[in-house]
Short mmCIF file of N, CA, C and O in Angstrom, two decimals:
data_model
loop_
_atom_site.label_atom_id
_atom_site.label_comp_id
_atom_site.label_asym_id
_atom_site.label_seq_id
_atom_site.Cartn_x
_atom_site.Cartn_y
_atom_site.Cartn_z
N UNK A 1 22.63 -5.64 12.22
CA UNK A 1 21.42 -5.74 11.80
C UNK A 1 20.64 -7.10 11.91
O UNK A 1 19.94 -7.44 12.30
N UNK A 2 21.88 -8.18 11.65
CA UNK A 2 21.27 -9.61 11.62
C UNK A 2 20.89 -9.78 13.11
O UNK A 2 20.07 -10.79 13.12
N UNK A 3 21.86 -9.41 13.83
CA UNK A 3 21.25 -9.81 15.44
C UNK A 3 20.16 -9.19 15.78
O UNK A 3 19.29 -9.73 16.44
N UNK A 4 19.62 -8.10 15.33
CA UNK A 4 18.42 -7.37 15.44
C UNK A 4 17.40 -7.80 15.17
O UNK A 4 16.26 -8.41 15.59
N UNK A 5 17.51 -8.49 13.99
CA UNK A 5 16.34 -9.32 13.13
C UNK A 5 16.37 -10.65 13.93
O UNK A 5 15.21 -11.20 13.98
N UNK A 6 17.28 -11.14 14.23
CA UNK A 6 17.17 -12.54 14.98
C UNK A 6 16.55 -12.42 16.52
O UNK A 6 15.71 -13.21 16.67
N UNK A 7 16.82 -11.12 17.04
CA UNK A 7 16.03 -10.86 18.34
C UNK A 7 14.47 -10.65 17.89
O UNK A 7 13.64 -11.00 18.82
N UNK A 8 14.27 -9.87 16.81
CA UNK A 8 13.01 -9.80 16.77
C UNK A 8 12.13 -11.17 16.37
O UNK A 8 11.08 -11.51 16.89
N UNK A 9 12.84 -12.16 15.66
CA UNK A 9 12.37 -13.31 15.54
C UNK A 9 12.12 -14.14 16.72
O UNK A 9 11.16 -14.55 16.99
N UNK A 10 13.22 -14.06 17.57
CA UNK A 10 12.91 -14.66 19.03
C UNK A 10 11.84 -14.23 19.64
O UNK A 10 11.13 -15.07 20.21
N UNK A 11 11.68 -12.97 19.65
CA UNK A 11 10.63 -12.33 20.51
C UNK A 11 9.14 -12.76 19.86
O UNK A 11 8.25 -13.19 20.55
N UNK A 12 9.17 -13.00 18.49
CA UNK A 12 7.97 -13.37 17.87
C UNK A 12 7.51 -14.85 18.30
O UNK A 12 6.25 -15.29 18.76
N UNK A 13 8.60 -15.59 18.31
CA UNK A 13 8.31 -17.10 18.54
C UNK A 13 8.11 -17.15 20.14
O UNK A 13 7.35 -18.10 20.50
N UNK A 14 8.81 -16.56 21.12
CA UNK A 14 8.60 -16.67 22.38
C UNK A 14 7.23 -16.25 22.99
O UNK A 14 6.62 -16.89 23.66
N UNK A 15 6.94 -15.22 22.32
CA UNK A 15 5.65 -14.40 22.67
C UNK A 15 4.29 -15.11 22.26
O UNK A 15 3.39 -15.37 22.88
N UNK A 16 4.56 -15.81 21.25
CA UNK A 16 3.53 -16.63 20.47
C UNK A 16 3.36 -18.08 21.32
O UNK A 16 2.16 -18.29 21.49
N UNK A 17 4.52 -18.65 21.48
CA UNK A 17 4.27 -19.80 22.33
C UNK A 17 3.92 -19.56 23.60
O UNK A 17 2.86 -20.18 24.16
N UNK A 18 4.53 -18.50 24.24
CA UNK A 18 3.80 -18.31 25.67
C UNK A 18 2.44 -17.96 25.64
O UNK A 18 1.94 -18.15 26.37
N UNK A 19 1.92 -17.03 24.68
CA UNK A 19 0.37 -16.74 24.67
C UNK A 19 -0.19 -17.76 24.42
O UNK A 19 -1.46 -17.92 24.98
N UNK A 20 0.12 -18.73 23.51
CA UNK A 20 -0.67 -20.00 23.18
C UNK A 20 -0.99 -20.81 24.56
O UNK A 20 -2.02 -21.32 24.79
N UNK A 21 0.27 -20.90 25.41
CA UNK A 21 0.23 -21.85 26.55
C UNK A 21 -0.90 -21.19 27.74
O UNK A 21 -1.76 -21.75 28.26
N UNK A 22 -0.73 -19.80 27.78
CA UNK A 22 -1.53 -18.98 28.66
C UNK A 22 -3.01 -19.17 28.32
O UNK A 22 -3.72 -19.52 29.05
N UNK A 23 -3.40 -19.06 26.94
CA UNK A 23 -4.65 -18.96 26.42
C UNK A 23 -5.29 -20.42 26.72
O UNK A 23 -6.47 -20.60 27.16
N UNK A 24 -4.54 -21.31 26.71
CA UNK A 24 -4.95 -22.91 26.67
C UNK A 24 -5.32 -23.35 28.09
O UNK A 24 -6.18 -23.89 28.50
N UNK A 25 -4.63 -22.48 29.06
CA UNK A 25 -4.65 -22.67 30.43
C UNK A 25 -5.56 -21.84 31.01
O UNK A 25 -6.66 -22.07 31.98
N UNK A 26 -5.85 -20.47 30.69
CA UNK A 26 -6.64 -19.70 31.25
C UNK A 26 -7.64 -18.84 30.45
O UNK A 26 -8.46 -18.07 31.05
N UNK A 27 -7.64 -19.22 29.16
CA UNK A 27 -8.60 -18.70 28.22
C UNK A 27 -8.24 -17.10 27.68
O UNK A 27 -7.15 -16.84 28.00
N UNK A 28 -9.33 -16.66 27.05
CA UNK A 28 -8.97 -15.08 26.54
C UNK A 28 -9.37 -14.21 27.72
O UNK A 28 -9.67 -13.00 27.28
N UNK A 29 -9.19 -14.55 28.99
CA UNK A 29 -9.77 -13.34 29.88
C UNK A 29 -8.51 -12.41 30.32
O UNK A 29 -8.23 -12.14 31.61
N UNK A 30 -7.79 -11.76 29.42
CA UNK A 30 -6.89 -10.91 29.49
C UNK A 30 -7.09 -9.46 30.23
O UNK A 30 -6.54 -9.30 31.24
N UNK A 31 -8.23 -8.92 29.85
CA UNK A 31 -8.54 -7.52 30.32
C UNK A 31 -8.80 -7.40 31.99
O UNK A 31 -8.63 -6.67 32.56
N UNK A 32 -9.75 -8.58 32.25
CA UNK A 32 -10.15 -8.75 33.73
C UNK A 32 -8.91 -8.82 34.63
O UNK A 32 -8.69 -8.10 35.71
N UNK A 33 -7.96 -9.83 34.08
CA UNK A 33 -6.93 -10.01 35.13
C UNK A 33 -5.60 -8.83 34.81
O UNK A 33 -5.44 -8.36 35.90
N UNK A 34 -5.79 -8.18 33.88
CA UNK A 34 -4.74 -7.12 33.46
C UNK A 34 -5.26 -5.69 34.34
O UNK A 34 -4.27 -5.41 35.14
N UNK A 35 -6.37 -5.55 34.10
CA UNK A 35 -6.85 -4.35 34.96
C UNK A 35 -7.09 -4.58 36.46
O UNK A 35 -6.97 -3.73 37.21
N UNK A 36 -7.38 -5.85 36.68
CA UNK A 36 -7.63 -6.10 38.14
C UNK A 36 -6.32 -5.93 38.90
O UNK A 36 -6.19 -5.46 40.22
N UNK A 37 -5.33 -6.31 38.34
CA UNK A 37 -3.97 -6.30 39.03
C UNK A 37 -3.69 -4.81 39.12
O UNK A 37 -3.23 -4.18 40.31
N UNK A 38 -4.27 -3.87 38.27
CA UNK A 38 -3.73 -2.62 38.35
C UNK A 38 -4.52 -1.87 39.22
O UNK A 38 -4.13 -1.19 40.11
N UNK A 39 -5.62 -2.23 39.42
CA UNK A 39 -6.68 -1.64 40.68
C UNK A 39 -6.23 -2.26 42.00
O UNK A 39 -6.46 -1.43 42.85
N UNK A 40 -5.52 -3.24 41.80
CA UNK A 40 -5.23 -3.87 43.20
C UNK A 40 -3.73 -3.34 43.91
O UNK A 40 -3.60 -3.23 44.97
N UNK A 41 -3.22 -2.37 43.14
CA UNK A 41 -2.13 -1.74 43.31
C UNK A 41 -1.02 -2.52 43.82
O UNK A 41 -0.54 -2.36 45.08
N UNK A 42 -0.52 -3.50 43.04
CA UNK A 42 0.38 -4.38 43.63
C UNK A 42 1.37 -4.28 42.45
O UNK A 42 1.39 -3.74 41.74
N UNK A 43 2.46 -5.22 42.56
CA UNK A 43 3.57 -5.19 41.71
C UNK A 43 3.12 -5.55 40.05
O UNK A 43 3.70 -5.11 39.33
N UNK A 44 2.34 -6.68 40.08
CA UNK A 44 1.84 -7.07 38.84
C UNK A 44 0.99 -5.80 38.12
O UNK A 44 1.21 -5.70 37.16
N UNK A 45 0.34 -4.90 39.00
CA UNK A 45 -0.20 -3.74 38.53
C UNK A 45 0.42 -2.94 38.17
O UNK A 45 0.32 -2.04 37.32
N UNK A 46 1.62 -2.62 38.91
CA UNK A 46 2.66 -1.61 38.57
C UNK A 46 3.49 -2.11 37.20
O UNK A 46 3.58 -1.05 36.36
N UNK A 47 3.74 -3.26 36.93
CA UNK A 47 4.07 -3.59 35.69
C UNK A 47 3.41 -3.41 34.65
O UNK A 47 3.56 -2.87 33.50
N UNK A 48 2.14 -3.70 35.06
CA UNK A 48 0.98 -3.73 33.82
C UNK A 48 0.75 -2.05 33.36
O UNK A 48 0.48 -1.64 32.10
N UNK A 49 0.86 -1.14 34.45
CA UNK A 49 0.87 0.19 34.15
C UNK A 49 2.09 0.66 33.16
O UNK A 49 1.91 1.41 32.36
N UNK A 50 3.15 0.15 33.79
CA UNK A 50 4.29 0.69 33.05
C UNK A 50 4.36 0.03 31.35
O UNK A 50 4.59 0.81 30.64
N UNK A 51 4.02 -1.13 31.39
CA UNK A 51 3.79 -1.77 30.06
C UNK A 51 2.70 -1.20 29.24
O UNK A 51 3.06 -0.93 28.02
N UNK A 52 1.61 -0.63 29.87
CA UNK A 52 0.58 -0.10 29.05
C UNK A 52 1.35 1.44 28.52
O UNK A 52 0.88 1.91 27.47
N UNK A 53 2.00 2.09 29.28
CA UNK A 53 2.98 3.43 28.73
C UNK A 53 3.70 2.89 27.51
O UNK A 53 3.56 3.63 26.54
N UNK A 54 4.25 1.78 27.66
CA UNK A 54 5.35 1.46 26.39
C UNK A 54 4.43 1.14 25.30
O UNK A 54 4.75 1.39 24.23
N UNK A 55 3.00 0.42 25.38
CA UNK A 55 2.26 0.12 24.28
C UNK A 55 1.83 1.32 23.78
O UNK A 55 1.53 1.51 22.55
N UNK A 56 1.35 2.41 24.70
CA UNK A 56 0.92 3.92 24.25
C UNK A 56 2.23 4.43 23.29
O UNK A 56 1.63 4.87 22.00
N UNK A 57 3.42 4.38 23.59
CA UNK A 57 4.51 4.97 22.85
C UNK A 57 4.71 4.12 21.68
O UNK A 57 4.69 4.97 20.60
N UNK A 58 4.39 3.02 21.65
CA UNK A 58 4.80 1.96 20.39
C UNK A 58 3.37 2.52 19.47
O UNK A 58 3.61 2.65 18.25
N UNK A 59 2.17 2.66 19.89
CA UNK A 59 1.14 2.78 18.98
C UNK A 59 1.29 4.28 18.53
O UNK A 59 1.09 4.58 17.38
N UNK A 60 1.76 5.22 19.38
CA UNK A 60 1.88 6.65 18.72
C UNK A 60 2.91 6.66 17.89
O UNK A 60 2.63 7.42 16.96
N UNK A 61 4.11 5.97 18.16
CA UNK A 61 5.03 6.01 17.00
C UNK A 61 4.65 5.49 15.63
O UNK A 61 4.71 5.86 14.55
N UNK A 62 3.70 4.22 15.81
CA UNK A 62 3.38 3.55 14.52
C UNK A 62 2.56 4.55 13.90
O UNK A 62 2.50 4.75 12.56
N UNK A 63 1.72 5.18 14.59
CA UNK A 63 0.79 6.05 13.92
C UNK A 63 1.20 7.39 13.24
O UNK A 63 1.25 7.81 12.13
N UNK A 64 2.51 7.83 14.16
CA UNK A 64 2.95 9.22 13.62
C UNK A 64 3.97 8.73 12.34
O UNK A 64 3.95 9.37 11.13
N UNK A 65 4.68 7.71 12.48
CA UNK A 65 5.37 7.05 11.38
C UNK A 65 4.58 7.07 9.82
O UNK A 65 5.12 7.33 9.09
N UNK A 66 3.56 6.78 10.15
CA UNK A 66 2.47 6.84 9.00
C UNK A 66 1.64 7.97 8.93
O UNK A 66 0.45 8.20 8.12
N UNK A 67 2.12 9.05 9.39
CA UNK A 67 1.78 10.36 9.37
C UNK A 67 0.27 10.54 9.90
O UNK A 67 -0.66 11.45 9.24
N UNK A 68 -0.26 9.84 10.82
CA UNK A 68 -1.73 9.97 11.33
C UNK A 68 -2.68 9.59 10.16
O UNK A 68 -3.58 10.39 10.41
N UNK A 69 -2.47 9.05 9.19
CA UNK A 69 -3.45 8.69 8.07
C UNK A 69 -4.59 7.78 8.85
O UNK A 69 -4.25 7.24 9.84
N UNK A 70 -5.61 7.52 8.29
CA UNK A 70 -6.55 6.56 8.58
C UNK A 70 -5.90 5.27 8.76
O UNK A 70 -5.94 4.56 10.09
N UNK A 71 -4.97 4.70 7.92
CA UNK A 71 -4.29 3.45 8.24
C UNK A 71 -3.50 3.68 9.21
O UNK A 71 -3.14 2.69 9.89
N UNK A 72 -2.74 4.73 9.25
CA UNK A 72 -1.54 5.10 10.30
C UNK A 72 -2.19 4.93 11.62
O UNK A 72 -1.85 4.22 12.87
N UNK A 73 -3.38 5.22 11.87
CA UNK A 73 -4.11 5.43 13.10
C UNK A 73 -4.44 3.79 13.66
O UNK A 73 -4.31 3.60 14.55
N UNK A 74 -5.14 3.27 12.43
CA UNK A 74 -5.52 1.80 12.57
C UNK A 74 -4.23 1.15 12.91
O UNK A 74 -4.13 0.25 13.88
N UNK A 75 -3.18 1.14 12.48
CA UNK A 75 -1.85 0.61 12.57
C UNK A 75 -1.37 0.79 14.04
O UNK A 75 -0.91 -0.09 14.72
N UNK A 76 -1.56 1.95 14.43
CA UNK A 76 -1.09 2.46 15.77
C UNK A 76 -2.14 1.78 16.95
O UNK A 76 -1.64 1.31 17.95
N UNK A 77 -3.32 1.72 16.63
CA UNK A 77 -4.35 0.88 17.58
C UNK A 77 -3.85 -0.50 17.59
O UNK A 77 -3.92 -0.99 18.45
N UNK A 78 -3.58 -1.16 16.48
CA UNK A 78 -3.12 -2.60 16.41
C UNK A 78 -1.92 -2.74 17.13
O UNK A 78 -1.63 -3.63 17.96
N UNK A 79 -1.04 -1.83 17.10
CA UNK A 79 0.35 -1.99 17.89
C UNK A 79 0.07 -1.68 19.40
O UNK A 79 0.59 -2.46 20.09
N UNK A 80 -0.97 -0.92 19.62
CA UNK A 80 -1.11 -0.71 21.15
C UNK A 80 -1.78 -2.01 21.50
O UNK A 80 -1.27 -2.61 22.82
N UNK A 81 -2.80 -2.69 20.96
CA UNK A 81 -3.43 -3.69 21.42
C UNK A 81 -2.56 -4.99 21.16
O UNK A 81 -2.60 -6.04 21.95
N UNK A 82 -1.75 -5.02 20.11
CA UNK A 82 -0.87 -6.26 19.87
C UNK A 82 0.27 -6.36 20.21
O UNK A 82 0.84 -7.50 20.27
N UNK A 83 0.85 -5.33 20.60
CA UNK A 83 2.19 -5.26 21.42
C UNK A 83 3.39 -5.82 20.55
O UNK A 83 3.17 -5.17 19.30
N UNK A 84 4.14 -6.56 20.91
CA UNK A 84 5.38 -7.01 20.19
C UNK A 84 4.90 -7.75 18.97
O UNK A 84 5.86 -8.10 18.10
N UNK A 85 3.55 -8.52 19.07
CA UNK A 85 3.32 -9.32 17.91
C UNK A 85 2.94 -8.62 16.67
O UNK A 85 2.79 -9.05 15.74
N UNK A 86 2.85 -7.30 17.13
CA UNK A 86 2.48 -6.32 15.82
C UNK A 86 4.02 -5.67 15.61
O UNK A 86 4.34 -5.51 14.38
N UNK A 87 4.51 -5.28 16.71
CA UNK A 87 5.87 -4.35 16.15
C UNK A 87 7.00 -5.07 15.77
O UNK A 87 7.69 -4.84 14.92
N UNK A 88 7.17 -6.18 16.36
CA UNK A 88 8.33 -7.03 15.87
C UNK A 88 7.97 -7.49 14.49
O UNK A 88 9.03 -7.32 13.80
N UNK A 89 7.14 -8.11 13.91
CA UNK A 89 7.12 -8.37 12.42
C UNK A 89 7.04 -6.99 11.71
O UNK A 89 7.83 -6.99 10.74
N UNK A 90 6.61 -5.84 11.92
CA UNK A 90 6.65 -4.67 11.48
C UNK A 90 8.16 -4.31 11.14
O UNK A 90 8.64 -3.97 10.21
N UNK A 91 8.89 -4.15 12.28
CA UNK A 91 10.13 -3.83 12.37
C UNK A 91 11.40 -4.91 11.50
O UNK A 91 12.16 -4.23 10.71
N UNK A 92 10.67 -6.06 11.66
CA UNK A 92 11.23 -7.11 10.77
C UNK A 92 11.28 -6.65 9.28
O UNK A 92 12.30 -6.41 8.48
N UNK A 93 10.04 -6.41 8.93
CA UNK A 93 9.92 -6.12 7.63
C UNK A 93 10.52 -4.96 7.25
O UNK A 93 11.04 -4.79 6.22
N UNK A 94 10.49 -3.80 7.72
CA UNK A 94 10.89 -2.45 7.60
C UNK A 94 12.47 -2.68 7.68
O UNK A 94 12.99 -1.90 6.69
N UNK A 95 12.96 -3.23 8.26
CA UNK A 95 14.51 -3.45 8.29
C UNK A 95 15.22 -4.12 7.19
O UNK A 95 16.13 -3.71 6.80
N UNK A 96 14.34 -5.01 6.55
CA UNK A 96 14.51 -5.64 4.95
C UNK A 96 14.27 -4.57 4.25
O UNK A 96 15.16 -4.44 3.57
N UNK A 97 13.03 -4.28 4.14
CA UNK A 97 12.65 -3.17 2.98
C UNK A 97 13.51 -1.92 3.02
O UNK A 97 14.01 -1.68 1.84
N UNK A 98 13.92 -1.29 4.38
CA UNK A 98 15.01 -0.21 4.38
C UNK A 98 16.43 -0.50 4.26
O UNK A 98 17.28 0.14 4.47
N UNK A 99 16.64 -1.91 4.00
CA UNK A 99 18.17 -2.32 4.03
C UNK A 99 18.87 -1.78 5.02
O UNK A 99 19.98 -1.60 5.18
N UNK A 100 18.32 -2.16 6.26
CA UNK A 100 18.84 -1.81 7.44
C UNK A 100 19.18 -0.23 7.96
O UNK A 100 19.98 0.03 8.88
N UNK A 101 18.69 0.67 7.38
CA UNK A 101 18.97 2.08 7.37
C UNK A 101 18.04 2.49 8.49
O UNK A 101 16.69 2.73 8.48
N UNK A 102 18.58 2.62 9.64
CA UNK A 102 17.82 2.94 10.89
C UNK A 102 16.99 4.37 10.92
O UNK A 102 15.83 4.24 11.32
N UNK A 103 17.67 5.28 10.27
CA UNK A 103 16.74 6.58 10.03
C UNK A 103 15.76 6.41 9.22
O UNK A 103 14.63 6.92 9.57
N UNK A 104 15.67 5.68 8.14
CA UNK A 104 14.51 5.25 7.23
C UNK A 104 13.63 4.65 8.08
O UNK A 104 12.41 4.66 8.04
N UNK A 105 13.99 3.45 8.85
CA UNK A 105 13.16 2.76 9.56
C UNK A 105 12.57 3.37 10.67
O UNK A 105 11.20 3.13 10.70
N UNK A 106 13.17 4.42 11.52
CA UNK A 106 12.45 5.31 12.42
C UNK A 106 11.47 6.29 11.87
O UNK A 106 10.43 6.48 12.26
N UNK A 107 11.99 6.80 10.86
CA UNK A 107 11.17 8.06 10.10
C UNK A 107 10.38 7.70 9.02
O UNK A 107 9.42 8.51 8.97
N UNK A 108 10.50 6.80 8.70
CA UNK A 108 9.51 6.34 7.35
C UNK A 108 9.73 7.22 6.32
O UNK A 108 11.05 7.59 5.90
N UNK A 109 8.87 7.95 5.65
CA UNK A 109 8.99 8.81 4.73
C UNK A 109 9.48 10.28 4.91
O UNK A 109 9.40 10.94 4.21
N UNK A 110 9.51 10.35 6.21
CA UNK A 110 9.65 11.77 6.61
C UNK A 110 11.22 12.11 6.34
O UNK A 110 11.95 11.28 6.23
N UNK A 111 11.53 13.41 6.00
CA UNK A 111 12.49 13.99 5.54
C UNK A 111 13.50 14.02 6.92
O UNK A 111 13.05 14.82 8.08
N UNK A 112 14.74 13.87 6.83
CA UNK A 112 15.78 14.02 8.05
C UNK A 112 16.08 15.58 7.87
O UNK A 112 16.55 15.89 6.79
N UNK A 113 15.91 16.28 9.03
CA UNK A 113 16.31 17.87 8.99
C UNK A 113 17.39 17.86 9.83
O UNK A 113 17.39 17.46 11.25
N UNK A 114 18.20 18.64 9.32
CA UNK A 114 19.62 19.03 10.38
C UNK A 114 19.34 20.39 11.16
O UNK A 114 18.37 21.18 10.96
#
């Protein structure tokens, strides 16, 4: 679990620094570039499409884990748009809160059924 937590911390640091550099060089014009690559049908667009699918699963899992409550849906939307900058701190927090219990981390307060 320590290695997993260290990896999450590394993700947070790396993506924060990388994002800061990109914003300083190119501004906040993410969506035009992101969707432009998708419409161009190139490899960058293929990656963006694949990444969007991962973001969708991440957001759905966050909302599901919180039982699709209004806060859960909000959290899912934040996870979709925030990516690893939302998911990694959340996973880090619940890994500590749930004392590394993977089942509890994945399922939240849902009961494990055999």
